[in-house]
XYZ file of C-alpha atoms in Angstrom:
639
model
C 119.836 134.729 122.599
C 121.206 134.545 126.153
C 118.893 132.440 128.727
C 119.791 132.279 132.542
C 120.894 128.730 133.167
C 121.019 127.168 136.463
C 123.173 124.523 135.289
C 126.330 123.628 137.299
C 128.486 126.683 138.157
C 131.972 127.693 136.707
C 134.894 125.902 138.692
C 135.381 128.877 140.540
C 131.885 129.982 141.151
C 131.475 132.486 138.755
C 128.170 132.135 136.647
C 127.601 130.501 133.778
C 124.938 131.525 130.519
C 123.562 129.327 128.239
C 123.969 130.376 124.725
C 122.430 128.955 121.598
C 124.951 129.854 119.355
C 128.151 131.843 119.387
C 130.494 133.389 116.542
C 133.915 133.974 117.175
C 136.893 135.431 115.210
C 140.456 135.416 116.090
C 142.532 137.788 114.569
C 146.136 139.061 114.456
C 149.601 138.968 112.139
C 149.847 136.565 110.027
C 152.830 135.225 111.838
C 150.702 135.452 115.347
C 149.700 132.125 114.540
C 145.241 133.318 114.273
C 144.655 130.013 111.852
C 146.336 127.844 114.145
C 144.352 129.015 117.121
C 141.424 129.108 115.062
C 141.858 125.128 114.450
C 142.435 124.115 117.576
C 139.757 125.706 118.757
C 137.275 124.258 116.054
C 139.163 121.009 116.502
C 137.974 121.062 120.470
C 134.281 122.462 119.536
C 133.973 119.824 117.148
C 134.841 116.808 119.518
C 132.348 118.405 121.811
C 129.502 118.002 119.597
C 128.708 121.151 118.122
C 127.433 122.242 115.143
C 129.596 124.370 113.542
C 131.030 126.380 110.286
C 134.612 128.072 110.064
C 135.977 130.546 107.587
C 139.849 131.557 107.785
C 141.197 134.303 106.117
C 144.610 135.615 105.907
C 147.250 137.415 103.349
C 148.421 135.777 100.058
C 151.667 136.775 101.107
C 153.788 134.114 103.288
C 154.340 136.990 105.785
C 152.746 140.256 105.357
C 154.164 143.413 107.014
C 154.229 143.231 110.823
C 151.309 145.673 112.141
C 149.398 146.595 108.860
C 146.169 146.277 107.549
C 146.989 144.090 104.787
C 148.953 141.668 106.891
C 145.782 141.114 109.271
C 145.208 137.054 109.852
C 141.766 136.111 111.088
C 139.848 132.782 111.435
C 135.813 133.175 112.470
C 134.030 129.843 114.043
C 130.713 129.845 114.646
C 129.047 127.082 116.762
C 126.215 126.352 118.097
C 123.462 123.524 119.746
C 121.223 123.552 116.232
C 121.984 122.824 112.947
C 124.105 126.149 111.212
C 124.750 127.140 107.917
C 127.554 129.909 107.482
C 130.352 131.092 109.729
C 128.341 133.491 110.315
C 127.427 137.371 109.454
C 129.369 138.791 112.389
C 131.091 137.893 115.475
C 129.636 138.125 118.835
C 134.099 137.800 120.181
C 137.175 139.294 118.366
C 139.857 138.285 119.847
C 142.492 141.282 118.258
C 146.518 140.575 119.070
C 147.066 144.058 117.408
C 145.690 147.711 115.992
C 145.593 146.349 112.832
C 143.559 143.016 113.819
C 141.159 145.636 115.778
C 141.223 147.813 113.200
C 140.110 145.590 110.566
C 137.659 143.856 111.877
C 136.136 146.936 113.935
C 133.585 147.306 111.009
C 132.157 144.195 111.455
C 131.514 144.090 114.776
C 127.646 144.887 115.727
C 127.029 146.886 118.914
C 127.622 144.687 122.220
C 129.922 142.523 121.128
C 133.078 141.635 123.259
C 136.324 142.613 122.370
C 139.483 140.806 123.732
C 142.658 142.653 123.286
C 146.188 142.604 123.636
C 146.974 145.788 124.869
C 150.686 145.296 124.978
C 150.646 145.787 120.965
C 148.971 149.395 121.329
C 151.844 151.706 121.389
C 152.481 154.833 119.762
C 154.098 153.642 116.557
C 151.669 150.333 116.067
C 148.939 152.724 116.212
C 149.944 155.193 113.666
C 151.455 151.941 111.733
C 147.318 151.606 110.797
C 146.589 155.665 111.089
C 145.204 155.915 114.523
C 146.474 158.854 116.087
C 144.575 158.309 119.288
C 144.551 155.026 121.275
C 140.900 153.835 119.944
C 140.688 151.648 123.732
C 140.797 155.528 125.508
C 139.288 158.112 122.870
C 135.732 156.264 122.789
C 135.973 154.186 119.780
C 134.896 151.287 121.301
C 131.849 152.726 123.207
C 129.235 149.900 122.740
C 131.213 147.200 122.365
C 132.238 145.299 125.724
C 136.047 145.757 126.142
C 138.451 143.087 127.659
C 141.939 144.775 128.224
C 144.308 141.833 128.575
C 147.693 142.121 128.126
C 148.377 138.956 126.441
C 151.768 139.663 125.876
C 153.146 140.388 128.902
C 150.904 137.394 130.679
C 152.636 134.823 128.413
C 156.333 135.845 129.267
C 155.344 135.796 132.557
C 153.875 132.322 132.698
C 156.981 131.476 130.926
C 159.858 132.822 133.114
C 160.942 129.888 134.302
C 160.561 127.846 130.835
C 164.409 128.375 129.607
C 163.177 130.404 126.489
C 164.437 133.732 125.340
C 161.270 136.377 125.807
C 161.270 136.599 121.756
C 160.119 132.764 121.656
C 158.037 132.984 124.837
C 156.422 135.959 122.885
C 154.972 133.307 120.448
C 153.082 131.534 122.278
C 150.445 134.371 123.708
C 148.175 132.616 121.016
C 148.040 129.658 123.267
C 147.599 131.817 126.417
C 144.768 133.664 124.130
C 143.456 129.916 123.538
C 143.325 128.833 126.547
C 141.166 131.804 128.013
C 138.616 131.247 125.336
C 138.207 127.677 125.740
C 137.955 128.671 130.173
C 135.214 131.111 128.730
C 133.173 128.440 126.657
C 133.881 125.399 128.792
C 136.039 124.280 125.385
C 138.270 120.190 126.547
C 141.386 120.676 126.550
C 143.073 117.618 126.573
C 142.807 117.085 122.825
C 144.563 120.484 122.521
C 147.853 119.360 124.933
C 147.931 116.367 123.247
C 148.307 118.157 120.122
C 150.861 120.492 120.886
C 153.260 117.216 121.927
C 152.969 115.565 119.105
C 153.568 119.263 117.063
C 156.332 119.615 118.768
C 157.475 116.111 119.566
C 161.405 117.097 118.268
C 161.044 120.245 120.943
C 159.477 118.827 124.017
C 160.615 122.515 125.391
C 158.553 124.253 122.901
C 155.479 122.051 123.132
C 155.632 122.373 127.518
C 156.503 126.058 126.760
C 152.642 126.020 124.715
C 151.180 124.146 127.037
C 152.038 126.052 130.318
C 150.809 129.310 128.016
C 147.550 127.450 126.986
C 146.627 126.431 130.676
C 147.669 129.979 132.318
C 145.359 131.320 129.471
C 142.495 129.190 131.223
C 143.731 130.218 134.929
C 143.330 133.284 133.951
C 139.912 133.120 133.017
C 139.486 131.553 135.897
C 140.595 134.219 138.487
C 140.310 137.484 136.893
C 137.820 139.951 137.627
C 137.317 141.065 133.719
C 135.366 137.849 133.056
C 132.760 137.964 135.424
C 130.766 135.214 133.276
C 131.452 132.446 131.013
C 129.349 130.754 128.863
C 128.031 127.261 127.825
C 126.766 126.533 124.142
C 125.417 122.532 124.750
C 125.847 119.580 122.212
C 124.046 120.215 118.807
C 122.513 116.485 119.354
C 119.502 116.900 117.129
C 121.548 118.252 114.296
C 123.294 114.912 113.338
C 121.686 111.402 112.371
C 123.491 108.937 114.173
C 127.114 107.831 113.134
C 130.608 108.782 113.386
C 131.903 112.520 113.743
C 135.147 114.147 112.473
C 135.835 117.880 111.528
C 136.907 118.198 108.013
C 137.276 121.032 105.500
C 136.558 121.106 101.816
C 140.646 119.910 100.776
C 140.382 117.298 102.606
C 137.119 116.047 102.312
C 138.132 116.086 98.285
C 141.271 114.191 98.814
C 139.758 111.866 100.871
C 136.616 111.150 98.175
C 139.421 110.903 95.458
C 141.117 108.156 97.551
C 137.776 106.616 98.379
C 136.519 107.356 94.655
C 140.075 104.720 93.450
C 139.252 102.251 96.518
C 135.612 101.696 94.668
C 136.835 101.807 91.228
C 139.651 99.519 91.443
C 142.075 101.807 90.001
C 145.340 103.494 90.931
C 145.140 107.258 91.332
C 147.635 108.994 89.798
C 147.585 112.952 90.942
C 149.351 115.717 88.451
C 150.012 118.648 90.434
C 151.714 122.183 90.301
C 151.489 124.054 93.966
C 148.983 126.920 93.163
C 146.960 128.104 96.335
C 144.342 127.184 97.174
C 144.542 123.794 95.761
C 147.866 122.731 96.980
C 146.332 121.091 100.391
C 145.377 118.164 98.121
C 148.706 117.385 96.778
C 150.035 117.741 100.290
C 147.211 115.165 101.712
C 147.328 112.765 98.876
C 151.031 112.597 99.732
C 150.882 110.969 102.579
C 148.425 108.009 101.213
C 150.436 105.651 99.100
C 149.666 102.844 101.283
C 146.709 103.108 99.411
C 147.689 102.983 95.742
C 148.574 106.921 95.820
C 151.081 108.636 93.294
C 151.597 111.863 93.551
C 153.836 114.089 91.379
C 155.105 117.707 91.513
C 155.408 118.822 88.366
C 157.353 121.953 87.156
C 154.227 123.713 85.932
C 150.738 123.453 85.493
C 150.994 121.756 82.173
C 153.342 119.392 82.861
C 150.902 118.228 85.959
C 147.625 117.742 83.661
C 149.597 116.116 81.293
C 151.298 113.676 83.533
C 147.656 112.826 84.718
C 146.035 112.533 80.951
C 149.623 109.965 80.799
C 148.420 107.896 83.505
C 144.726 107.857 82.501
C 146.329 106.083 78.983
C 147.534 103.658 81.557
C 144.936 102.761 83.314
C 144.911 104.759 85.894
C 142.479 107.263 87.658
C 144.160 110.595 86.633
C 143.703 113.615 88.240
C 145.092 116.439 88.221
C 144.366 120.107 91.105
C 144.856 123.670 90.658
C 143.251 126.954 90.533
C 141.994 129.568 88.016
C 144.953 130.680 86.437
C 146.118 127.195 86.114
C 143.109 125.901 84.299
C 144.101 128.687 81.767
C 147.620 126.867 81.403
C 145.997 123.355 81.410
C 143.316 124.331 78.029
C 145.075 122.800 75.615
C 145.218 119.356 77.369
C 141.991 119.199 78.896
C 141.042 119.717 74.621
C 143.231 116.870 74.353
C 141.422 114.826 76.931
C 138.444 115.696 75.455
C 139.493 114.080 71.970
C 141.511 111.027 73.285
C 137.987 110.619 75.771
C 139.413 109.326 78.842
C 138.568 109.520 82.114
C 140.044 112.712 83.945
C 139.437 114.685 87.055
C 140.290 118.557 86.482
C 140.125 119.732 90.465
C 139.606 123.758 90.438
C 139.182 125.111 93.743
C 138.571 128.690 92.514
C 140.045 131.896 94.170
C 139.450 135.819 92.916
C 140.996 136.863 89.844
C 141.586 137.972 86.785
C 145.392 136.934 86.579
C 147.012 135.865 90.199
C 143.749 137.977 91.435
C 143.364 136.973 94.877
C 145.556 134.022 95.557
C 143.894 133.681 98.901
C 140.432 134.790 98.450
C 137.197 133.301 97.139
C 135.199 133.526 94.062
C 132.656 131.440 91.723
C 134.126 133.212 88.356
C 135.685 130.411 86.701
C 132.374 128.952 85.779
C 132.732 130.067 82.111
C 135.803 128.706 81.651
C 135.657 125.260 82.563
C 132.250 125.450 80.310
C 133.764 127.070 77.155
C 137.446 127.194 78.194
C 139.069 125.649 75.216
C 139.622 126.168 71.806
C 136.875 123.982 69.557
C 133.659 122.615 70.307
C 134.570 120.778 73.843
C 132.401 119.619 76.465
C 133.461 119.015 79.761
C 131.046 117.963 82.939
C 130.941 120.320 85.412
C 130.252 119.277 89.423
C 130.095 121.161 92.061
C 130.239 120.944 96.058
C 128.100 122.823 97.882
C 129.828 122.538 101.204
C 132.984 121.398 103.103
C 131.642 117.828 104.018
C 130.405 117.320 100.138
C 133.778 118.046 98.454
C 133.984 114.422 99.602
C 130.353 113.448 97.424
C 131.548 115.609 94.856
C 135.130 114.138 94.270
C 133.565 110.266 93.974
C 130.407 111.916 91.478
C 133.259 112.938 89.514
C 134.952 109.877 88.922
C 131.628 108.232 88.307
C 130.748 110.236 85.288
C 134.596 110.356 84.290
C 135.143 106.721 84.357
C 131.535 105.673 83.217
C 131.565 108.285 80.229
C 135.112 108.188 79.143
C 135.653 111.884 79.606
C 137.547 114.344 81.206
C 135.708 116.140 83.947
C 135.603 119.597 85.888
C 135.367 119.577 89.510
C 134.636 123.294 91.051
C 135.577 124.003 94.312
C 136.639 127.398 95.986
C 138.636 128.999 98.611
C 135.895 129.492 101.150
C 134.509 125.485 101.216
C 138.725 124.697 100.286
C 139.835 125.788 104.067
C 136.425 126.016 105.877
C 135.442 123.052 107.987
C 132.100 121.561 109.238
C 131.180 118.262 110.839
C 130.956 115.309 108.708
C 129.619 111.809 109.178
C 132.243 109.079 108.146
C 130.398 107.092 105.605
C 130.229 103.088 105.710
C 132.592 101.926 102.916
C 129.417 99.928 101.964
C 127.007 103.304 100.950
C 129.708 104.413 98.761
C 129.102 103.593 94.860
C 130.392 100.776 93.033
C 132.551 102.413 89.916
C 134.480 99.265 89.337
C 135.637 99.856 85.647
C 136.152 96.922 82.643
C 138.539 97.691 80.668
C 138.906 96.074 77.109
C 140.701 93.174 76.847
C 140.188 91.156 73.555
C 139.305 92.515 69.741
C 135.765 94.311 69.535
C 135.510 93.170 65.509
C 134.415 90.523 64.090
C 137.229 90.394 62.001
C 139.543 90.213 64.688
C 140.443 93.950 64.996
C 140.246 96.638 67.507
C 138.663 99.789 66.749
C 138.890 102.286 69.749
C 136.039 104.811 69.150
C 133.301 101.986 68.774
C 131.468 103.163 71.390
C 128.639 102.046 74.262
C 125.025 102.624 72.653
C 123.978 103.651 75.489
C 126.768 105.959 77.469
C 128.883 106.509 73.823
C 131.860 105.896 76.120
C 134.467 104.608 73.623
C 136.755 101.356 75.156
C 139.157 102.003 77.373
C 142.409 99.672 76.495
C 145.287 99.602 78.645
C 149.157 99.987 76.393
C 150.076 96.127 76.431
C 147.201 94.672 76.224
C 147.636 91.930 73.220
C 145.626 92.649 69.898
C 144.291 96.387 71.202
C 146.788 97.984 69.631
C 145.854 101.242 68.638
C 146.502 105.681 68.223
C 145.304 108.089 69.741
C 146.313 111.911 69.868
C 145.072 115.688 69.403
C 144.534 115.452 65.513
C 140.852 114.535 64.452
C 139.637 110.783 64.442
C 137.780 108.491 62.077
C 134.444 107.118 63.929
C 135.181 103.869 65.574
C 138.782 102.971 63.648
C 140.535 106.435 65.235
C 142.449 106.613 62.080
C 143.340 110.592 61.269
C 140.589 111.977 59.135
C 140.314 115.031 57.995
C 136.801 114.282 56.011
C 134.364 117.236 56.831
C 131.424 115.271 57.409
C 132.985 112.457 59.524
C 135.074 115.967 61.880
C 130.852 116.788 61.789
C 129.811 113.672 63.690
C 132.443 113.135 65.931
C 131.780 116.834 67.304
C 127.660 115.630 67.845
C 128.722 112.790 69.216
C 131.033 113.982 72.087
C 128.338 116.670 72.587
C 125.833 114.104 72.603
C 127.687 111.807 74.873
C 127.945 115.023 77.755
C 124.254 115.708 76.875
C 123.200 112.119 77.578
C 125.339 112.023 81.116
C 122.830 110.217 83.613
C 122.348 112.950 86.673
C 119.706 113.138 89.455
C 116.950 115.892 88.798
C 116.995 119.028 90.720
C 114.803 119.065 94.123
C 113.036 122.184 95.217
C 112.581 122.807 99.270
C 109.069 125.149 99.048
C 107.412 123.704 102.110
C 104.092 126.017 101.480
C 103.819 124.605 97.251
C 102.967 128.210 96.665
C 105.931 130.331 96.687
C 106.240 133.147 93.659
C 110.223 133.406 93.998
C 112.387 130.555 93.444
C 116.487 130.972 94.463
C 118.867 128.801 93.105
C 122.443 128.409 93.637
C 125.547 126.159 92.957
C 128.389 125.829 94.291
C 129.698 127.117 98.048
C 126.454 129.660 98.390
C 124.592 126.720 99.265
C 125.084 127.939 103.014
C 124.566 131.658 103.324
C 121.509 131.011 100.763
C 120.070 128.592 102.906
C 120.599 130.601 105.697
C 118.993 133.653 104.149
C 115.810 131.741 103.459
C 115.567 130.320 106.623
C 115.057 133.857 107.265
C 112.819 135.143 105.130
C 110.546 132.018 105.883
C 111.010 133.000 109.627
C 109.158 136.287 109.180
C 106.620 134.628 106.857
C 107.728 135.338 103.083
C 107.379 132.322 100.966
C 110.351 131.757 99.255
C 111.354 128.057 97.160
C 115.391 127.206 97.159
C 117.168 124.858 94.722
C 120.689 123.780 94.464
C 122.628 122.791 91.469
C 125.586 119.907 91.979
C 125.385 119.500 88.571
C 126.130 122.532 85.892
C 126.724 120.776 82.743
C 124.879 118.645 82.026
C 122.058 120.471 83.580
C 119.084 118.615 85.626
C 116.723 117.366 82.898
C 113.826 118.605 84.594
C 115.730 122.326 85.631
C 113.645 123.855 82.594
C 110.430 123.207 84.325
C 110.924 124.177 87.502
C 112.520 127.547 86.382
C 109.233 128.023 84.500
C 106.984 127.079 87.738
C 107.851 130.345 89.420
C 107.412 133.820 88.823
C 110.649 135.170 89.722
C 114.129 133.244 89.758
C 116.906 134.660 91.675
C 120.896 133.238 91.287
C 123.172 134.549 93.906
C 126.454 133.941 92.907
C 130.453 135.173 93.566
C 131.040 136.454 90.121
C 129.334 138.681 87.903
C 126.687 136.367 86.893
C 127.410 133.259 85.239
C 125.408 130.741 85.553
C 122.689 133.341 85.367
C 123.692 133.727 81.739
C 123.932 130.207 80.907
C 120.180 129.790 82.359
C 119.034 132.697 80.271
C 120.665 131.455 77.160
C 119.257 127.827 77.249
C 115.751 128.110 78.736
C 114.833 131.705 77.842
C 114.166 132.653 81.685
C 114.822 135.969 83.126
C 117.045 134.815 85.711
C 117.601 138.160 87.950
C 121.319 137.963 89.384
C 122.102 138.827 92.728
C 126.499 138.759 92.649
C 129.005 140.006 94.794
C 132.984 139.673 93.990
C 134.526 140.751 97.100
C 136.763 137.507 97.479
C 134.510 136.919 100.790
C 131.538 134.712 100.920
C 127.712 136.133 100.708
C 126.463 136.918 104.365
C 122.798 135.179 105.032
C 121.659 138.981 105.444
C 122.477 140.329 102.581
C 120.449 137.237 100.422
C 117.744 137.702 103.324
C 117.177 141.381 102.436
C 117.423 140.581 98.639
C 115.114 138.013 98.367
C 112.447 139.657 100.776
C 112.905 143.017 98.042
C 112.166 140.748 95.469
C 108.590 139.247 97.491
C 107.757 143.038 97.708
C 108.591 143.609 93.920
C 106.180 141.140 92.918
C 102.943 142.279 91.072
C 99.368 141.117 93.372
C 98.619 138.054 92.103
C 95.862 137.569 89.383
C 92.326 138.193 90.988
C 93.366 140.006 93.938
C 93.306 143.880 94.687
C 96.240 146.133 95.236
C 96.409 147.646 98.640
C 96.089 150.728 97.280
C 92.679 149.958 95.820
C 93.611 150.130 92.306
């Protein structure tokens, strides 16, 4: 919605709109540097006070093919001066630094929206590099849309002539002079963004002045052209944030920073076991730089050396975790069955991405539900937890460590690719709301004979001692081969292999978690959704509009996967109609039907790209108009 403002004019007179909400997208090569000027941008919106959601997307490949399709780079921000749930369904801006980036992202583009394009990229053999024989910005392609021709290219060498740099390096920095016109055309600071680029490129004061002088003639620009007659103000979202302290944040580092915060509050070292795999590696990269803090990190040479490393430290007493993806969880089975066995404590961080196989290194998905559930050879339970947006990864990573720590046992973390690199603000929490998880450890004989047995466990969590190597008169064995009940001697005794499976099952069963809450505002919807995971947003979103044109529609959320909610059997039964949504083929769906005997209906999509709040809007509003006329009432056909 665009409303006239008569708020203070542009700098140089031109007027300015009022917008609500905006979504842009920046797109280009993968070497044109789109994520970059996507974060600086969100960086800027984000100190301005905003509301706002990101989604980057790029290539799997370090540097895709100059020009093509599958090379395309794009980052989409949308902000606004309410509270927001998604990036977005489409963008209102696409900034395109190529054919390709126009290309593919044409489709998505609804009618009116602005283009912004380098037109120094459209020559004869870029355009036929994507299969355009005609120039698309002449031969009526873009009829509809609202076209800014800028050459970007050419603008950049030319604020740069007198910077010392060959053209090829002034070249690079047309991002910043793209930058710098979008923040002149939503009133974006800039100082944070300057300020940034020196201390990027504080070893080549000539390359961050270079970037700087780009950035600002980007904003001149806007300025004094006559192809932006208007530019636009989107205010603070000030109602959309209880009071406290602000930072942008995405899902990676919201996790590392709740696994740092989750060892702060337990007292423990944290010991991470990793193996680069995108897109988890972020976390080993951020944990990195926090040993001030009792951090280890280690690169291992593959994924099972990591988890193994991290099972190692938990012996030891410390908080072990360990991060990768789907195909790495497939490596890490047979120690995560250890884990299970030896019960200790364990983080297993999976930040999912499309597969089968390498799949979609760079892509998103929910399909590795089913593994970390059933993954591993033997009767093995694992808790499952699972963020439901960018900020929570931070909730979700100190949840974890409770139930690890508290229940002796190795737990499953689920994140994915779209909360992993997408960003939203996030209050900084008071060290004093975050949970005690302060651990004791064993330190003397638990017999009365003077012994140690280490599988005499808690009545009440079954959590067997935990008994750091050292400790005088705990000495004791563990390993992968079946225990005895509370001595851990090697038994091979059918019934006793028969209770110790019960009783790690019963031990997961028994885990204490919060009961699911249901948002139906009216108390009489017929159609309940319910999600997990990273569809929390576009799901939310979708109801918000099917409530908006007055279907009644009740939305739950699941954090927790296994154990379920105690009380997730009854409200399943409460409603007519249950709907999952979910990035896979239907999962969870299949674990609901399976354990309450509820014909879950599955809404999926495995595209590698997150559900768009219209698509779940325009489900859930066919399944309203599905529905049978409730008991007592006519149909309106009279029947």
């Amino acid at each position: 919605m665009i409303v006239e403002s008569p708020a203070r004019p542009a700098p140089a007179a031109k007027p300015v709109r009022s917008l609500d909400r905006v979504v842009i997208r920046f797109a280009g090569d993968s070497g044109d540097g789109m994520q970059l000027t996507g974060d600086r941008f969100t960086s800027e919106t984000a100190g301005f006070g905003n509301d706002l959601s990101t989604l980057p997307n790029f290539p799997a490949e370090i540097r895709a093919p100059a020009g093509t399709l599958p090379g395309v780079s794009s980052f989409q921000l949308h902000f606004a001066d309410h509270d927001i749930l998604t990036p977005g369904d489409a963008p209102d801006v696409l900034v395109a630094m190529n054919p390709a980036a126009l290309k593919a992202n044409l489709p998505d583009l609804p009618r009116g929206a602005e283009i912004i394009v380098n037109t120094d990229e459209f020559t004869k053999r870029a355009l036929a590099k994507v299969g355009w024989t005609a120039d698309p910005l002449d031969d009526g392609t873009l009829t509809g849309h609202r076209v800014h021709p800028v050459a970007l290219t050419t603008l950049t060498v030319e604020a740069l002539k007198d910077s010392g740099l060959a053209r090829k390096d002034a070249e690079r920095a047309k991002n910043m002079f793209a930058l710098g016109l979008l923040s002149w055309m939503y009133h974006r600071p800039t100082e944070g963004t300057e300020r940034f680029l020196r201390g990027k490129f504080a070893r080549k004061p000539e390359i961050a002045e270079a970037n700087i002088a780009a950035f600002r003639a980007g904003w001149n620009y806007g300025e004094t052209t006559e192809s932006f007659a208007v530019s636009y103000q989107v205010a603070p979202a000030a109602k959309a944030f209880r009071p406290g302290r602000y930072r942008n944040i995405s899902g990676n580092l919201a996790l590392s920073l709740g696994l740092v915060a989750a060892a702060r509050r337990s007292e423990l070292p944290l010991f991470l076991g990793s193996y680069p795999i995108t897109p988890a590696s972020d976390i080993l990269h951020e944990l990195s730089k926090h040993k001030n803090f009792g951090v280890r990190t280690f690169q291992a040479e593959d994924e099972i050396a990591g988890i193994g490393a991290a099972l190692g430290a938990a012996f030891g007493g410390a908080l072990g975790v360990t991060t990768t993806s789907g195909p790495g969880v497939a490596l890490k089975s047979e120690t995560i069955g250890l884990a299970v066995s030896v019960e200790l404590p364990l983080l297993i961080v999976d930040i999912q991405r499309g597969g089968p196989s390498t799949g979609l290194p760079t892509k998103t998905e929910q399909a590795d539900l089913l593994q970390a559930m059933f993954g591993r050879n033997g009767e093995a339970p694992v808790p499952i937890v699972a963020p439901a947006t960018p900020g929570e990864c931070f909730e979700a990573a100190l949840e974890a460590a409770r139930i690890a720590v508290t229940y002796r046992t190795p737990v499953f973390l689920l994140s994915d690719g779209y909360l992993a690199n997408g960003s939203e603000p996030w209050r900084v929490p008071d060290p004093d709301e975050l949970p005690d998880l302060r651990v004791e450890f064993a330190t003397e004989p638990n017999r009365e004979d003077g012994s140690f047995w280490p599988y005499l466990r808690d009545p009440e969590t079954l959590a067997r001692p935990w008994a750091v190597p050292g400790t005088a008169g705990l000495e004791h064995r563990i390993g992968g081969i079946e225990k005895q009940d509370g001595t851990g001697n090697i038994s091979y005794d059918p019934a006793n292999h028969d209770l110790m499976v019960r009783t790690r099952q019963a031990k997961i069963d028994g885990i204490s978690v919060p009961d699911a809450t249901v948002d139906d505002p009216t108390g009489d919807a017929r159609v309940l959704v319910l999600g997990w995971g990273s569809t929390y947003g576009p799901v939310a979103a979708g109801v918000r509009q099917v409530r908006a044109g007055g279907g009644k529609v009740a939305q739950a959320h699941l954090r927790h996967l296994n154990p379920f909610p105690a009380n997730l059997g009854a409200v399943l039964r409460r409603y007519e109609r249950v709907v999952v949504p979910e990035m896979n083929l239907g999962q969870l769906a299949l674990l609901l039907r399976a354990k309450y005997l509820v014909d879950v209906r599955s809404f999926t999509q495995v595209s590698g790209m997150p559900f768009k709040a219209d698509q779940l809007a325009a489900a859930l509003e066919a399944e309203l108009s599905d529905l049978p006329a409730p008991s007592g009432t006519e149909s309106t056909d009279g029947r």
